[in-house]
PDB file of C-alpha atoms in Angstrom:
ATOM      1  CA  UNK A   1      42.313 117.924 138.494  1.00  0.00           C
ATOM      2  CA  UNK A   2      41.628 119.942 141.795  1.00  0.00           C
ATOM      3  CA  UNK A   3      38.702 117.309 142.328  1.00  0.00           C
ATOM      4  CA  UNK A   4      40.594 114.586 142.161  1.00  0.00           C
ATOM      5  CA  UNK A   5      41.971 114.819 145.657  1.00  0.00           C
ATOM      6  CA  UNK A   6      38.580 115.481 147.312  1.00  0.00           C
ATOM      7  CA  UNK A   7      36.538 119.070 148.129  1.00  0.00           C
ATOM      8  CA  UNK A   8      38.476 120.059 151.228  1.00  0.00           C
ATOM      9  CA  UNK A   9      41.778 119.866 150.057  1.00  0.00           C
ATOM     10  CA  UNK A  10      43.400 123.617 149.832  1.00  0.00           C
ATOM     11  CA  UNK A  11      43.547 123.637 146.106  1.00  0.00           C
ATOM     12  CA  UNK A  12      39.723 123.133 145.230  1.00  0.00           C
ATOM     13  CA  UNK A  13      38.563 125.498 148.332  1.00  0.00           C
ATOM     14  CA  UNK A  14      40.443 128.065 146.856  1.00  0.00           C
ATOM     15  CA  UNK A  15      38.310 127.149 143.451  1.00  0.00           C
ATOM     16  CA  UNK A  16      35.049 126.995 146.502  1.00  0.00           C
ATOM     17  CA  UNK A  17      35.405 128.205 149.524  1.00  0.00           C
ATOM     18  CA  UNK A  18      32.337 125.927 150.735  1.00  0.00           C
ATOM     19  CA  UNK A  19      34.443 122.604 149.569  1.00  0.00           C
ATOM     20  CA  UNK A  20      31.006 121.342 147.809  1.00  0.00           C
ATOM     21  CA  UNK A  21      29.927 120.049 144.396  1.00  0.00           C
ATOM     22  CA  UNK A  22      29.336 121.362 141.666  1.00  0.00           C
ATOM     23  CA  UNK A  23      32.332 123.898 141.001  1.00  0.00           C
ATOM     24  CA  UNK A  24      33.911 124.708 137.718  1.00  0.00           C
ATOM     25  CA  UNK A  25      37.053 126.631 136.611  1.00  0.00           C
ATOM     26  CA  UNK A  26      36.458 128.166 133.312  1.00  0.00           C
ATOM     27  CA  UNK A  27      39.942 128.698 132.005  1.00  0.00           C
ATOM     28  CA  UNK A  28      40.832 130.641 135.399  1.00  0.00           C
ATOM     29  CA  UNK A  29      37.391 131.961 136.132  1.00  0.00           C
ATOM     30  CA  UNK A  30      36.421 129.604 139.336  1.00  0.00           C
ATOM     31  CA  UNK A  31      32.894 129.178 141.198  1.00  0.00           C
ATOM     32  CA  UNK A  32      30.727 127.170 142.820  1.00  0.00           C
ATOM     33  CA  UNK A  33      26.903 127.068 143.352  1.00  0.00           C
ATOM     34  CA  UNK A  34      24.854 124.662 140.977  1.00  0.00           C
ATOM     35  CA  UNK A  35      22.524 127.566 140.129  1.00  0.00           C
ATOM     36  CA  UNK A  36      24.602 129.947 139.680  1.00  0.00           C
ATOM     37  CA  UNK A  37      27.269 127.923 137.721  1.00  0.00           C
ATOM     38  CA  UNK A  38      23.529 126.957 135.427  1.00  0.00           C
ATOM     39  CA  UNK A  39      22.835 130.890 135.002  1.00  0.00           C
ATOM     40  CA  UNK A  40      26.882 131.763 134.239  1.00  0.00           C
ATOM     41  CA  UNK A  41      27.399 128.909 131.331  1.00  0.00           C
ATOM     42  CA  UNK A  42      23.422 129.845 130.091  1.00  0.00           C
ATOM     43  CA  UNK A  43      24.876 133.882 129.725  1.00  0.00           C
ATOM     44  CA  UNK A  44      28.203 133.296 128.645  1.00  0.00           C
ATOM     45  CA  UNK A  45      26.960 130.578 126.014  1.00  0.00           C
ATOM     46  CA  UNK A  46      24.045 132.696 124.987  1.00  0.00           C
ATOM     47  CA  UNK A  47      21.583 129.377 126.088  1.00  0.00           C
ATOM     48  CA  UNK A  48      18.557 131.939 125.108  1.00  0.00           C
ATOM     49  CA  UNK A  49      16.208 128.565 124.792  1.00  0.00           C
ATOM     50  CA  UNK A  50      17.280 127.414 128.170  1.00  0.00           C
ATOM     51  CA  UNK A  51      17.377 130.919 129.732  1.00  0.00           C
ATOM     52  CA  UNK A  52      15.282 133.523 127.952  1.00  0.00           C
ATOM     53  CA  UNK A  53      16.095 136.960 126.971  1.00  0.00           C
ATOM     54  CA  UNK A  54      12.478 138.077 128.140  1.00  0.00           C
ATOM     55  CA  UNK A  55      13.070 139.861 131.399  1.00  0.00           C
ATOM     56  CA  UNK A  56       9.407 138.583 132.834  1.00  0.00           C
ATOM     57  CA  UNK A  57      10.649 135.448 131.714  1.00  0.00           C
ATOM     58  CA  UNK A  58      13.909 134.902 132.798  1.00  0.00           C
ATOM     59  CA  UNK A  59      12.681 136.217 135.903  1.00  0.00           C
ATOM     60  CA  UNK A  60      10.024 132.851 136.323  1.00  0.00           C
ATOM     61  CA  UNK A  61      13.204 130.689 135.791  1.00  0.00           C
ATOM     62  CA  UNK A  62      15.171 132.427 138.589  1.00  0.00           C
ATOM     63  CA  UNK A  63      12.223 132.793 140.940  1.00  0.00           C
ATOM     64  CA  UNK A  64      11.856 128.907 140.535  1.00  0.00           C
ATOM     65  CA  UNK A  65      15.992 128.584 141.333  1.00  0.00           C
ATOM     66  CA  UNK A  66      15.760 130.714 144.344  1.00  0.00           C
ATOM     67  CA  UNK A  67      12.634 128.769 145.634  1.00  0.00           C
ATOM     68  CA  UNK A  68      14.491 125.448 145.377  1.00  0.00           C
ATOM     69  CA  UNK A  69      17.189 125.558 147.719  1.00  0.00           C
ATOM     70  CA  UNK A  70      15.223 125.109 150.867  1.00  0.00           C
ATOM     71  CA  UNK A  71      12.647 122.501 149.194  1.00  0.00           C
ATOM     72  CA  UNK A  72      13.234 120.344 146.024  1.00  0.00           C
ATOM     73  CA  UNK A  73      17.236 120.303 147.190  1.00  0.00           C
ATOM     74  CA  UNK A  74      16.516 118.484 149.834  1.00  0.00           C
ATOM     75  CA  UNK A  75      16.225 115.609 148.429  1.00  0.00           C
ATOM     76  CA  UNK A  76      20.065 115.108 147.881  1.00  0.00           C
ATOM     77  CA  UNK A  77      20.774 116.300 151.602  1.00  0.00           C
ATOM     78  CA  UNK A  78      17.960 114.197 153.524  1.00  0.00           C
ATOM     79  CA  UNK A  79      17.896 110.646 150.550  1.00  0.00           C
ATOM     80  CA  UNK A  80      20.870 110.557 149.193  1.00  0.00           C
ATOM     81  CA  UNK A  81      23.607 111.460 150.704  1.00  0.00           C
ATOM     82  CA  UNK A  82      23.945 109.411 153.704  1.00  0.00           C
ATOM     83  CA  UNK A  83      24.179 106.767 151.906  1.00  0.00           C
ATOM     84  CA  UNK A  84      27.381 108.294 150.291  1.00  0.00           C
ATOM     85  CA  UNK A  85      29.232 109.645 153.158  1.00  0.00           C
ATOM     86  CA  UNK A  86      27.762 108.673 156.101  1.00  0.00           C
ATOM     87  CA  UNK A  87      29.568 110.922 158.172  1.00  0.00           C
ATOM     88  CA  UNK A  88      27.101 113.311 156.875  1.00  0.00           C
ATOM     89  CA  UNK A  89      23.859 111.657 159.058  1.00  0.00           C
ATOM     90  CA  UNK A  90      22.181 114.821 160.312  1.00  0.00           C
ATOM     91  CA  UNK A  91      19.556 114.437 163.558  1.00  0.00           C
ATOM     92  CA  UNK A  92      15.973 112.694 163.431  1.00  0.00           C
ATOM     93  CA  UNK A  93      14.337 116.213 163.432  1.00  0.00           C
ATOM     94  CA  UNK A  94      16.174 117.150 160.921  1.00  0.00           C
ATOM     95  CA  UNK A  95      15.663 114.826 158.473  1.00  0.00           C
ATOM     96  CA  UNK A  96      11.396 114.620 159.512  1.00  0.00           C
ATOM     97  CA  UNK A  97      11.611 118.836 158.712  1.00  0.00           C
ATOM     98  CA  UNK A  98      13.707 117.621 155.629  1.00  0.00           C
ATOM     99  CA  UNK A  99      11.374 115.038 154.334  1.00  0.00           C
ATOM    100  CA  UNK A 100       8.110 117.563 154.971  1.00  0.00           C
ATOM    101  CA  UNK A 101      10.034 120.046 152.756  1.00  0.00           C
ATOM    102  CA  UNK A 102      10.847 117.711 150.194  1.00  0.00           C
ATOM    103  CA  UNK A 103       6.588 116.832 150.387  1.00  0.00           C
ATOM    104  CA  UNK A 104       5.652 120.334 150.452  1.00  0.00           C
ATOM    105  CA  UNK A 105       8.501 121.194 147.313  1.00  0.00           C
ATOM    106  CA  UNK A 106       6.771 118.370 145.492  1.00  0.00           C
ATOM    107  CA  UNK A 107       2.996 119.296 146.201  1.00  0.00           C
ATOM    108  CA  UNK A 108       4.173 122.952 144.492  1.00  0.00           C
ATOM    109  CA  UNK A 109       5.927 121.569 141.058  1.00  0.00           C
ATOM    110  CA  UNK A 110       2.650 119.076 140.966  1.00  0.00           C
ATOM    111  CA  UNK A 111      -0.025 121.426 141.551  1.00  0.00           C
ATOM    112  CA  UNK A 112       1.724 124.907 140.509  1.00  0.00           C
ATOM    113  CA  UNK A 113       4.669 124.238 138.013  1.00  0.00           C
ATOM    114  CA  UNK A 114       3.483 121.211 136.715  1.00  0.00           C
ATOM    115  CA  UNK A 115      -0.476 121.414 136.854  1.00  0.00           C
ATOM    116  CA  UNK A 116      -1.515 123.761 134.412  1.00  0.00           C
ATOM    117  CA  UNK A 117      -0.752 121.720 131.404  1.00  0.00           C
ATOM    118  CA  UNK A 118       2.391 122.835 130.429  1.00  0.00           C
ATOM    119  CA  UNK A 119       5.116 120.045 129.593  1.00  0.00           C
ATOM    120  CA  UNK A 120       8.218 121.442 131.913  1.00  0.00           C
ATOM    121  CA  UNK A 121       8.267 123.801 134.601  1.00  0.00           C
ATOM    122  CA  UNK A 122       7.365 126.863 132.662  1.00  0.00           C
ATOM    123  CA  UNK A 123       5.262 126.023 129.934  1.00  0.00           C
ATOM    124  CA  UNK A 124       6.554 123.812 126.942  1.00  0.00           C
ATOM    125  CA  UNK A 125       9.666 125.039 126.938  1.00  0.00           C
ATOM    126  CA  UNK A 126      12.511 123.694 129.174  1.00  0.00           C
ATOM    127  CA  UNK A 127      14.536 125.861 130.933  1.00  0.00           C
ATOM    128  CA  UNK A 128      17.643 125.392 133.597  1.00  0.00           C
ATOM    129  CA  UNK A 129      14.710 125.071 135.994  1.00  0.00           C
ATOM    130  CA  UNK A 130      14.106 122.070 134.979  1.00  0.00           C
ATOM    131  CA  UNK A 131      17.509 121.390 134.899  1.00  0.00           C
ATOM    132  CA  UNK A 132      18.108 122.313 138.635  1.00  0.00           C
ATOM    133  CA  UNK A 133      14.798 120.200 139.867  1.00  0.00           C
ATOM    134  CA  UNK A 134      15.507 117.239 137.716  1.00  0.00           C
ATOM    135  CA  UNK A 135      19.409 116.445 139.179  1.00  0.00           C
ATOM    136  CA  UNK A 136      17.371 116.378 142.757  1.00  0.00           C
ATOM    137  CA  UNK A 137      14.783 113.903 141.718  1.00  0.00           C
ATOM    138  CA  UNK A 138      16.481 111.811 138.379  1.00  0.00           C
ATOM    139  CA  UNK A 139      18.502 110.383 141.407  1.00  0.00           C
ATOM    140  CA  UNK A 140      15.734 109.220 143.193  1.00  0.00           C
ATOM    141  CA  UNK A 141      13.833 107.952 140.291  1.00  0.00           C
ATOM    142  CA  UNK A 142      12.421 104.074 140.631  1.00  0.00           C
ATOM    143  CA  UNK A 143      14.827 103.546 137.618  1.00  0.00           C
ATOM    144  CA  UNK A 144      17.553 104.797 140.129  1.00  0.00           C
ATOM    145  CA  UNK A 145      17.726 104.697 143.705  1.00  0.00           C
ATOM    146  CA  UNK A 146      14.380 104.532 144.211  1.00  0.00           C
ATOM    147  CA  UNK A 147      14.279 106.167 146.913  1.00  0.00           C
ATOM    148  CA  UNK A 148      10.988 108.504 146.696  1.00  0.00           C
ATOM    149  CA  UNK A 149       7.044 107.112 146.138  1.00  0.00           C
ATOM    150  CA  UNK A 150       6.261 109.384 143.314  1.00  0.00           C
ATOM    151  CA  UNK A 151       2.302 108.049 143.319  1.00  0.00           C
ATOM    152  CA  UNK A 152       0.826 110.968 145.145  1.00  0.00           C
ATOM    153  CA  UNK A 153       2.878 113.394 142.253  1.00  0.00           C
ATOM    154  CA  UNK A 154       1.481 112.141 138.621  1.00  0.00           C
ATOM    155  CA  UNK A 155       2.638 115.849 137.249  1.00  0.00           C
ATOM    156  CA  UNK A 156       5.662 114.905 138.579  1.00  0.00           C
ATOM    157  CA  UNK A 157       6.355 111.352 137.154  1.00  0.00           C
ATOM    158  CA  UNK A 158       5.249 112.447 133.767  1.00  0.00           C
ATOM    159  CA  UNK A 159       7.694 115.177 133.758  1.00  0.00           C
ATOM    160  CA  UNK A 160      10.399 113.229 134.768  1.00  0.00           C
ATOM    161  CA  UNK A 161       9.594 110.745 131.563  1.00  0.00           C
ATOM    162  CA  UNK A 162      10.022 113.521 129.251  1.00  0.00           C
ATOM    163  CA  UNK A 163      13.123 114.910 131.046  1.00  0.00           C
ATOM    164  CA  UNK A 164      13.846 111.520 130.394  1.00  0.00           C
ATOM    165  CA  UNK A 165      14.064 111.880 126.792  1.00  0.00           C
ATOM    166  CA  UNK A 166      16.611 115.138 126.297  1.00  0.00           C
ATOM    167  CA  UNK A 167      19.348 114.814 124.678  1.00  0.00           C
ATOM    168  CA  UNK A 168      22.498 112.532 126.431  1.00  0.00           C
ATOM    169  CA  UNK A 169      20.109 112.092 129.579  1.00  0.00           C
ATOM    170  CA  UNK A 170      21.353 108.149 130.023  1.00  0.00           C
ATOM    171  CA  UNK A 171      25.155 109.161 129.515  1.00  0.00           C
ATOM    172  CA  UNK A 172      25.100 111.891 132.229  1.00  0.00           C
ATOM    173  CA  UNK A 173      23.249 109.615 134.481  1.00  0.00           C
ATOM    174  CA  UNK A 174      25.813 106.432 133.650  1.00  0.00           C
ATOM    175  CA  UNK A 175      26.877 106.843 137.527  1.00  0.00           C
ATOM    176  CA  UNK A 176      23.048 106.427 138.903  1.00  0.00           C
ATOM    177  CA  UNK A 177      22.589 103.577 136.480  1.00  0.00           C
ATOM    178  CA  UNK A 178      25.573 101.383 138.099  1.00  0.00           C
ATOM    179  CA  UNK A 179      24.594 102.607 141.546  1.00  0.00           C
ATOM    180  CA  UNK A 180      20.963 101.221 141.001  1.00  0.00           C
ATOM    181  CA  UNK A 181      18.299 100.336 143.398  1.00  0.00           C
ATOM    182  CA  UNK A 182      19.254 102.095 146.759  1.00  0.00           C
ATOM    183  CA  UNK A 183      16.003 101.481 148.936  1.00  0.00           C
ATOM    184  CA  UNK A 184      17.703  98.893 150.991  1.00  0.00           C
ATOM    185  CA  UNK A 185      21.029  99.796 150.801  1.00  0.00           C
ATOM    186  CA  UNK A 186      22.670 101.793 153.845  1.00  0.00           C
ATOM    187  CA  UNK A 187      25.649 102.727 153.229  1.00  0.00           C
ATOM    188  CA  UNK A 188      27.306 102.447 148.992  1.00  0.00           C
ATOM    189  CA  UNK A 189      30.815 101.009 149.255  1.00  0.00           C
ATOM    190  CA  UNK A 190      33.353 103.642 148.391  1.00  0.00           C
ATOM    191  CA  UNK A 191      34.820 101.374 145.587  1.00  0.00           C
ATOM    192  CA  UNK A 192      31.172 101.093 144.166  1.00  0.00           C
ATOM    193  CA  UNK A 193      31.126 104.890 144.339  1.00  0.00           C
ATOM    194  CA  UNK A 194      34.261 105.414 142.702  1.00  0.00           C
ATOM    195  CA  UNK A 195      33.581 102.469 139.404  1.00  0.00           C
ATOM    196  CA  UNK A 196      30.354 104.263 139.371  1.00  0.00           C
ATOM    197  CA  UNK A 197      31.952 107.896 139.135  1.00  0.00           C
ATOM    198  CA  UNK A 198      35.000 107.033 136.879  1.00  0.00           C
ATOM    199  CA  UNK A 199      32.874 105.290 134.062  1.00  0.00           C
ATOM    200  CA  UNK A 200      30.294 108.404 134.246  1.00  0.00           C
ATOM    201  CA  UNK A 201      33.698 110.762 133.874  1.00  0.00           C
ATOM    202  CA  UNK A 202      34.916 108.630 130.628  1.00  0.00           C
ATOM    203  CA  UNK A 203      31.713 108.587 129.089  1.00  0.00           C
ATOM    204  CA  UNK A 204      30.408 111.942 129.778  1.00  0.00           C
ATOM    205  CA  UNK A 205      34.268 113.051 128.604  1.00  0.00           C
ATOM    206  CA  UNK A 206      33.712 111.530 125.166  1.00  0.00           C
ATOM    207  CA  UNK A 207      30.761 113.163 124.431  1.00  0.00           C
ATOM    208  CA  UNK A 208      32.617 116.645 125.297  1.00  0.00           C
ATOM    209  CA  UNK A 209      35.632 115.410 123.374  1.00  0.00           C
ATOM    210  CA  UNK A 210      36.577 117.079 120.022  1.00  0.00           C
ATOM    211  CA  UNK A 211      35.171 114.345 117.074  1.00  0.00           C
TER     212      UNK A 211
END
């Protein structure tokens, strides 16, 4: 319940001391990091198909994670979410560094990850790399917010269509789906936010929910 009254209250930065999303408390144990919270669950759960035992490579998937904070994760910081909070605005030059990251990030998965053939990131198999790249761009998706030309990145826009097709992928995206198009929107209403939020929250809740 610690989210429920918003990341810098004193109860969820105790849980994360940088008051951002993701964090998780696993009955007591509490962290934050989206990557790191991907690697903990992967070990803990023994996700051996999503996070291989081979030490060369496992160590692929984390060199990918590592590269993608200063890149690929730009896209939520410098598209998205302004458009959110939009106390979080951040200077012109800034955002024009942001946005040739975000082009250079995307020449590398389309050329290197994603241009030798291989159907994910690493080969044919997909991996929380995939999982850490695709919650940056899903968003930005023309089915979404459409807020990214994905033309100049075919590798790119064919992975997405098969990331497209895991498992659940339209329930955990229920709150991108209401949002919809975003291209000419500036700022998202904080009710809309909210509907869009709570309805993702009951239906991703079912699926976790004992049948």
């Amino acid at each position: 319940e610690k989210h429920l009254k918003g990341t810098r209250n004193p109860e969820f930065l105790d849980m994360n001391p940088a008051g951002t999303m993701p964090a998780i408390d696993d009955e007591g144990f509490t962290m934050g990091e989206s990557n790191a919270i991907l690697i903990y669950l992967a070990e803990k759960h023994g996700w051996k198909d999503l996070y291989p035992a081979d030490i060369q490579a496992r160590a692929r998937v984390n060199q990918y994670l590592h590269y993608h904070h200063r890149n690929v994760r730009e896209v939520s910081a410098a598209l998205v979410a302004h458009k959110y909070t939009p106390s979080f605005k951040r200077p012109d030059e800034v955002n024009e560094w942001a946005q040739k990251s975000i082009k250079f990030g995307f020449k590398v998965l389309d050329q290197h990850y994603l241009g030798k053939g291989g159907k994910f990131l690493l080969a044919d198999q997909m991996t929380i790399a995939d999982i850490a790249a695709y919650c940056e761009i899903g968003q930005v998706l023309p089915r979404y917010a459409n807020l990214w030309d994905f033309s100049l990145y075919p590798n790119v826009a064919a992975w997405a269509e098969r990331m497209q097709q895991v498992e659940f992928h339209d329930e955990v995206h229920t709150a991108c789906k209401i949002l919809g198009d975003l291209s000419e929107v500036e700022t998202v209403p904080l009710e809309s936010l909210v509907t869009a939020n709570k309805e993702a929250l009951k239906i991703c809740g079912n699926l976790l929910s004992p049948q």
